[in-house]
Coordinates of C-alpha atoms (C1' of nucleotides) in Angstrom, one line a residue:
Chain H
M1 CA -7.2 2.3 8.1
M2 CA -10.3 1.6 10.2
P3 CA -11.2 -2.1 9.9
F4 CA -14.7 -3.5 9.6
R5 CA -16.1 -0.3 8.1
L6 CA -19.5 0.0 6.7
S7 CA -19.7 1.9 3.4
T8 CA -22.1 4.8 3.0
R9 CA -24.4 2.5 1.0
G10 CA -25.3 0.6 4.2
H11 CA -25.1 3.6 6.3
Y12 CA -27.5 5.7 4.2
A13 CA -29.8 2.8 3.6
V14 CA -30.4 2.5 7.4
L15 CA -30.8 6.2 7.6
V16 CA -33.5 6.3 4.9
M17 CA -35.3 3.3 6.4
Y18 CA -35.2 5.0 9.8
E19 CA -36.8 8.1 8.3
L20 CA -39.5 6.0 6.6
A21 CA -40.2 4.2 9.8
K22 CA -40.6 7.5 11.6
A23 CA -43.1 8.6 8.9
G24 CA -45.4 5.7 9.6
G25 CA -47.7 4.8 6.8
S26 CA -47.3 8.0 4.7
Y27 CA -45.0 8.4 1.8
S28 CA -41.7 10.3 2.1
S29 CA -39.8 11.6 -0.9
L30 CA -36.1 11.1 -1.3
Q31 CA -35.9 14.7 -2.1
D32 CA -37.0 15.6 1.4
I33 CA -34.8 13.0 3.0
S34 CA -31.7 13.9 0.9
A35 CA -32.2 17.6 1.6
Y36 CA -32.6 17.0 5.3
W37 CA -29.4 15.0 5.6
S38 CA -27.6 16.9 2.9
L39 CA -27.0 13.8 0.8
S40 CA -27.2 13.2 -3.0
Q41 CA -30.7 12.4 -4.1
G42 CA -29.4 10.4 -7.1
Y43 CA -27.2 8.3 -4.9
L44 CA -30.0 7.6 -2.5
E45 CA -32.1 6.4 -5.4
Q46 CA -29.5 3.9 -6.3
I47 CA -29.4 2.7 -2.8
V48 CA -33.2 2.4 -2.3
R49 CA -33.7 0.5 -5.5
P50 CA -32.5 -2.9 -4.1
L51 CA -34.6 -2.2 -1.0
R52 CA -37.6 -2.0 -3.2
E53 CA -36.7 -5.1 -5.2
A54 CA -36.3 -7.0 -1.9
G55 CA -39.8 -6.0 -0.9
L56 CA -38.7 -3.8 2.1
V57 CA -40.2 -0.6 0.7
E58 CA -42.8 0.5 -1.7
G59 CA -42.4 3.3 -4.2
K60 CA -45.2 5.5 -5.4
R61 CA -44.6 7.8 -8.4
G62 CA -45.9 11.2 -9.2
F63 CA -47.0 14.1 -7.1
G64 CA -47.4 13.2 -3.5
G65 CA -45.5 10.0 -4.1
G66 CA -42.3 8.7 -2.4
Y67 CA -41.4 5.7 -0.4
T68 CA -43.0 3.9 2.5
L69 CA -42.2 0.7 4.4
A70 CA -43.6 -2.4 2.8
K71 CA -43.8 -4.2 6.1
D72 CA -44.3 -3.3 9.7
A73 CA -41.3 -1.6 11.2
S74 CA -41.1 -4.4 13.8
E75 CA -40.6 -6.9 11.0
I76 CA -37.6 -5.2 9.4
T77 CA -34.2 -5.6 11.0
V78 CA -31.1 -3.5 10.4
G79 CA -29.4 -6.7 9.3
E80 CA -31.9 -7.2 6.4
I81 CA -31.3 -3.6 5.3
V82 CA -27.5 -3.8 5.4
R83 CA -27.3 -7.2 3.7
T84 CA -29.8 -6.1 1.0
V85 CA -27.7 -3.2 -0.1
E86 CA -24.2 -4.5 0.6
G87 CA -24.3 -8.2 0.5
P88 CA -23.5 -10.8 3.1
V89 CA -21.3 -10.0 6.1
V90 CA -18.0 -11.8 5.3
P91 CA -15.1 -9.9 7.0
V92 CA -12.4 -11.9 5.2
Q93 CA -12.6 -13.3 1.8
C94 CA -10.9 -16.6 2.6
V95 CA -14.0 -17.6 4.7
A96 CA -16.2 -17.6 1.6
D97 CA -14.0 -18.9 -1.1
D98 CA -10.7 -20.7 -0.3
L99 CA -7.8 -18.5 -1.2
H100 CA -5.3 -21.3 -0.4
P101 CA -7.3 -24.5 -1.1
E102 CA -4.5 -26.8 0.0
R103 CA -3.2 -25.1 3.2
C104 CA -6.1 -23.0 4.4
P105 CA -8.5 -25.6 5.9
D106 CA -5.9 -27.6 7.8
D107 CA -3.4 -25.0 8.6
C108 CA -5.0 -21.7 9.2
R109 CA -7.1 -21.6 12.4
A110 CA -7.4 -17.8 12.1
K111 CA -10.3 -18.5 9.7
A112 CA -12.5 -19.4 12.7
V113 CA -11.8 -15.9 14.1
W114 CA -13.3 -14.2 11.0
Q115 CA -16.3 -16.5 11.1
K116 CA -16.9 -15.6 14.7
V117 CA -16.7 -11.9 13.9
G118 CA -19.1 -12.2 11.1
Q119 CA -21.6 -14.1 13.2
A120 CA -21.2 -11.5 16.0
I121 CA -21.9 -8.7 13.6
D122 CA -25.0 -10.4 12.1
H123 CA -26.2 -11.1 15.6
V124 CA -26.2 -7.5 16.6
L125 CA -27.7 -6.3 13.3
D126 CA -30.5 -8.9 13.3
S127 CA -31.4 -8.1 16.9
I128 CA -32.5 -4.6 16.1
T129 CA -35.6 -3.7 14.2
L130 CA -36.7 -0.4 12.8
A131 CA -39.4 -0.4 15.5
D132 CA -36.7 -0.5 18.1
L133 CA -34.8 2.4 16.5
I134 CA -37.8 4.8 16.6
R135 CA -38.7 3.9 20.2
E136 CA -38.3 6.9 22.4
D137 CA -36.0 5.1 24.8
F138 CA -33.8 3.2 22.4
P139 CA -31.2 1.9 23.1
S140 CA -31.7 2.1 26.9
T141 CA -34.6 -0.3 27.1
P142 CA -34.8 -2.9 24.3
T143 CA -38.0 -4.9 24.2
S144 CA -39.6 -6.8 21.2
K145 CA -38.3 -9.7 19.2
G146 CA -34.6 -10.4 18.8
D147 CA -32.1 -11.9 21.2
R148 CA -30.6 -9.4 23.6
S149 CA -29.6 -11.8 26.3
R150 CA -26.1 -10.5 26.3
D151 CA -26.6 -6.7 26.4
Chain B
M1 CA -20.3 -4.9 -1.6
M2 CA -19.4 -7.0 1.4
P3 CA -19.8 -4.8 4.5
F4 CA -17.6 -4.8 7.5
R5 CA -14.7 -6.2 5.6
L6 CA -11.2 -6.5 7.0
S7 CA -8.5 -5.4 4.6
T8 CA -5.5 -7.6 3.8
R9 CA -3.4 -5.6 6.2
G10 CA -5.2 -6.9 9.2
H11 CA -5.7 -10.3 7.6
Y12 CA -2.0 -10.8 6.8
A13 CA -0.9 -9.3 10.1
V14 CA -2.8 -12.0 12.0
L15 CA -1.4 -14.6 9.6
V16 CA 2.2 -13.5 10.3
M17 CA 1.6 -13.4 14.0
Y18 CA 0.0 -16.8 13.9
E19 CA 3.1 -18.2 12.1
L20 CA 5.4 -16.5 14.7
A21 CA 3.4 -18.0 17.5
K22 CA 3.8 -21.4 16.0
A23 CA 7.5 -20.9 15.7
G24 CA 7.8 -20.4 19.4
G25 CA 10.9 -18.6 20.5
S26 CA 12.9 -18.9 17.3
Y27 CA 13.2 -16.3 14.6
S28 CA 11.1 -16.6 11.3
S29 CA 12.0 -14.6 8.2
L30 CA 9.4 -12.8 6.2
Q31 CA 10.9 -14.4 3.2
D32 CA 9.9 -17.8 4.4
I33 CA 6.4 -16.7 5.5
S34 CA 5.7 -14.8 2.4
A35 CA 6.8 -17.7 0.2
Y36 CA 4.7 -20.1 2.1
W37 CA 1.6 -18.1 1.8
S38 CA 2.4 -16.7 -1.7
L39 CA 2.3 -13.1 -0.5
S40 CA 4.5 -10.1 -1.3
Q41 CA 7.4 -9.9 1.1
G42 CA 7.7 -6.1 0.7
Y43 CA 4.0 -5.7 1.6
L44 CA 4.5 -7.9 4.7
E45 CA 7.4 -5.8 5.8
Q46 CA 5.2 -2.7 5.7
I47 CA 2.6 -4.5 7.8
V48 CA 5.0 -5.9 10.4
R49 CA 6.6 -2.5 11.0
P50 CA 3.8 -1.1 13.2
L51 CA 3.7 -4.4 15.0
R52 CA 7.4 -4.0 15.9
E53 CA 6.9 -0.3 16.9
A54 CA 4.0 -1.4 19.1
G55 CA 6.2 -3.9 20.9
L56 CA 4.4 -7.0 19.7
V57 CA 7.3 -8.5 17.7
E58 CA 11.1 -8.2 17.8
G59 CA 13.2 -8.1 14.6
K60 CA 16.7 -9.4 14.3
R61 CA 18.7 -8.5 11.3
G62 CA 21.3 -10.4 9.3
F63 CA 21.8 -14.0 8.6
G64 CA 19.5 -16.2 10.7
G65 CA 17.5 -13.3 11.7
G66 CA 13.8 -12.6 11.3
Y67 CA 10.9 -11.9 13.7
T68 CA 9.7 -13.4 16.9
L69 CA 7.0 -12.5 19.3
A70 CA 8.0 -9.9 21.9
K71 CA 5.6 -11.3 24.5
D72 CA 4.1 -14.6 25.3
A73 CA 1.5 -15.8 22.8
S74 CA -1.1 -15.9 25.6
E75 CA -0.6 -12.2 26.1
I76 CA -1.3 -11.1 22.5
T77 CA -4.9 -10.9 21.3
V78 CA -6.1 -10.8 17.8
G79 CA -7.7 -7.4 18.6
E80 CA -4.3 -5.9 19.5
I81 CA -2.9 -7.1 16.2
V82 CA -5.8 -5.8 14.1
R83 CA -6.0 -2.4 15.8
T84 CA -2.3 -1.9 15.6
V85 CA -2.1 -2.2 11.9
E86 CA -5.6 -0.9 11.0
G87 CA -6.6 1.5 13.7
P88 CA -9.6 1.4 15.9
V89 CA -12.8 -0.5 15.0
V90 CA -15.3 2.2 14.0
P91 CA -17.8 0.8 11.5
V92 CA -19.3 4.2 10.7
Q93 CA -17.5 7.5 10.7
C94 CA -20.3 9.4 12.3
V95 CA -19.7 7.5 15.5
A96 CA -16.2 9.0 15.9
D97 CA -16.6 12.5 14.6
D98 CA -20.0 14.1 14.1
L99 CA -20.9 14.3 10.5
H100 CA -24.0 16.3 11.3
P101 CA -23.2 18.0 14.5
E102 CA -26.6 19.6 15.0
R103 CA -28.9 16.7 14.1
C104 CA -26.9 13.6 14.6
P105 CA -26.9 13.4 18.4
D106 CA -30.5 14.1 19.1
D107 CA -32.1 12.7 16.0
C108 CA -30.2 9.7 14.8
R109 CA -30.6 6.6 17.0
A110 CA -29.0 4.4 14.3
K111 CA -25.7 5.6 15.8
A112 CA -26.2 3.3 18.7
V113 CA -26.4 0.4 16.3
W114 CA -22.9 1.1 14.9
Q115 CA -21.5 1.5 18.4
K116 CA -22.9 -1.8 19.4
V117 CA -21.5 -3.5 16.3
G118 CA -18.0 -2.0 17.0
Q119 CA -18.1 -3.3 20.6
A120 CA -19.2 -6.7 19.5
I121 CA -16.3 -6.9 17.0
D122 CA -13.8 -5.8 19.6
H123 CA -15.2 -8.3 22.1
V124 CA -14.6 -11.2 19.8
L125 CA -11.2 -10.0 18.7
D126 CA -10.1 -9.3 22.2
S127 CA -11.3 -12.7 23.5
I128 CA -8.9 -14.7 21.3
T129 CA -5.1 -14.8 21.9
L130 CA -2.4 -16.2 19.7
A131 CA -2.0 -19.0 22.2
D132 CA -5.7 -19.9 21.6
L133 CA -5.1 -19.9 17.9
I134 CA -2.3 -22.5 18.0
R135 CA -4.1 -24.8 20.4
E136 CA -4.7 -28.1 18.7
D137 CA -8.4 -28.1 19.5
F138 CA -9.2 -24.5 18.6
P139 CA -12.0 -23.5 18.2
S140 CA -13.8 -26.6 19.2
T141 CA -13.1 -26.5 22.9
P142 CA -12.7 -23.0 24.3
T143 CA -10.9 -23.1 27.7
S144 CA -13.5 -21.2 29.9
K145 CA -17.2 -21.7 29.3
G146 CA -17.8 -20.1 26.0
D147 CA -17.2 -16.4 26.9
R148 CA -13.6 -15.5 27.1
S149 CA -13.5 -11.9 28.2
R150 CA -10.2 -11.3 29.7
D151 CA -8.6 -8.9 32.2
Chain I
dG1 C1' 33.6 -10.0 2.1
dA2 C1' 29.6 -12.4 0.6
dT3 C1' 25.1 -13.1 2.0
dA4 C1' 20.7 -12.9 4.4
dA5 C1' 18.0 -10.6 6.7
dT6 C1' 15.6 -6.3 8.6
dC7 C1' 14.7 -1.6 7.9
dC8 C1' 13.1 2.7 5.3
dT9 C1' 10.9 5.9 1.8
dA10 C1' 8.6 6.8 -2.3
dT11 C1' 5.9 5.7 -6.2
dT12 C1' 2.4 3.3 -8.8
dA13 C1' -1.4 0.1 -10.2
dT14 C1' -5.9 -1.5 -9.1
dA15 C1' -10.3 -1.7 -7.4
dA16 C1' -14.1 -0.1 -4.7
dT17 C1' -16.7 3.7 -3.4
dA18 C1' -19.4 7.6 -4.1
dA19 C1' -21.2 10.1 -6.7
dT20 C1' -22.9 12.8 -11.1
dA21 C1' -25.5 13.2 -15.3
dG22 C1' -29.3 12.7 -18.1
dG23 C1' -33.1 11.0 -19.2
dA24 C1' -37.9 8.0 -19.2
dT25 C1' -42.0 7.0 -16.8
dT26 C1' -46.0 7.8 -13.8
dA27 C1' -49.4 10.2 -11.2
dG28 C1' -51.7 13.7 -9.1
dT29 C1' -53.1 19.2 -9.5
dG30 C1' -54.9 23.4 -11.4
Chain W
dC1 C1' -54.5 18.8 -20.8
dA2 C1' -50.5 20.8 -19.7
dC3 C1' -47.6 21.2 -15.4
dT4 C1' -45.1 19.4 -12.0
dA5 C1' -43.3 16.2 -8.6
dA6 C1' -41.9 12.2 -7.9
dT7 C1' -40.0 7.4 -8.9
dC8 C1' -37.4 4.7 -12.1
dC9 C1' -33.3 3.5 -15.1
dT10 C1' -28.6 3.4 -17.4
dA11 C1' -24.2 5.0 -18.0
dT12 C1' -20.1 7.5 -16.9
dT13 C1' -16.8 9.8 -13.9
dA14 C1' -14.2 11.5 -9.8
dT15 C1' -12.3 10.2 -5.7
dT16 C1' -10.2 7.5 -2.4
dA17 C1' -8.2 3.5 -0.2
dT18 C1' -6.0 -0.6 -0.9
dA19 C1' -2.4 -3.3 -2.3
dA20 C1' 1.5 -3.6 -3.9
dT21 C1' 6.1 -2.6 -6.4
dA22 C1' 10.7 -0.6 -6.5
dG23 C1' 15.0 0.5 -4.8
dG24 C1' 17.9 1.1 -1.6
dA25 C1' 20.4 1.4 3.3
dT26 C1' 21.6 -1.0 7.4
dT27 C1' 23.0 -4.9 10.3
dA28 C1' 24.5 -9.4 11.6
dT29 C1' 26.3 -14.0 10.6
dC30 C1' 29.2 -17.2 8.1

DNA sequence: GATAATCCTATTATAATAATAGGATTAGTG
DNA sequence: CACTAATCCTATTATTATAATAGGATTATC
């Protein structure tokens, strides 16, 4: 039930990055963020780890430490965040690897549907930056980079 | 791993409907379809049931029976099929019911992202009919100028 | 009456998700 | 220099959804 669902990993990752973007240059601890959103701190730690390894956030240990964005909020898209913690957007497995190597390519045109869906999802995710998210008027008046010709 | 995935229910449902569309007005048995795609017949039966209850296919029992489309292939979209067997496209739960009733609405603009993604998915799925899928030249030559929003 | 199909309900195996647990390391503060 | 607050790291477990299996009842054709 409920197709094309995003797991909590991607969901929470965007939430954390959104909070870091709001905090500007200062460091925010996962303890604060997890308490605010009533989430498990340990779970958030697991989720933030790949974001750090991908160079999207910087961690600072010890008292007064926490996380902060490693790049400007306008240079981090929601798509980067989601794909970093969840992997590529591939709605149906057969698009990546061929489940039925003989028949699939010639026979099954449905494959093109799933490819289109994946591209549409990526397009939306890549068109929204963290800077967009923290804009007062989002989503009513999008501005900066990204293609929003079809909004 | 792999966000926005479609489960096999939706995948197989489209596959079956695609086969029925190719068969035209005649009846195709799930035994044939499941054998051809190397899938479990019992599992397909479970998947086809809601399609029948929704009036998308008609079943005929007994020798020579099987399933056939209940409407013209041009009047059945991939979106209808997927939503019938999987439910509505809601990438993140908080969009439907409010996980954090107090904070979410005011505070979390990420919500708008998930709504946009859901709409983009629906748009693609609703723009493709079974008649499109069985066209010789799909998807190379869409009938009307790239964007096929219907109705 | 044999057979081929849908139709129906319940149960189970598998895998992915979502966490929990427990600790090691690092850096400021009194 | 201890104390504390934070990241950092690895492993295990609970929960859930998915994917299927099993077994039968019904209906239509030959």
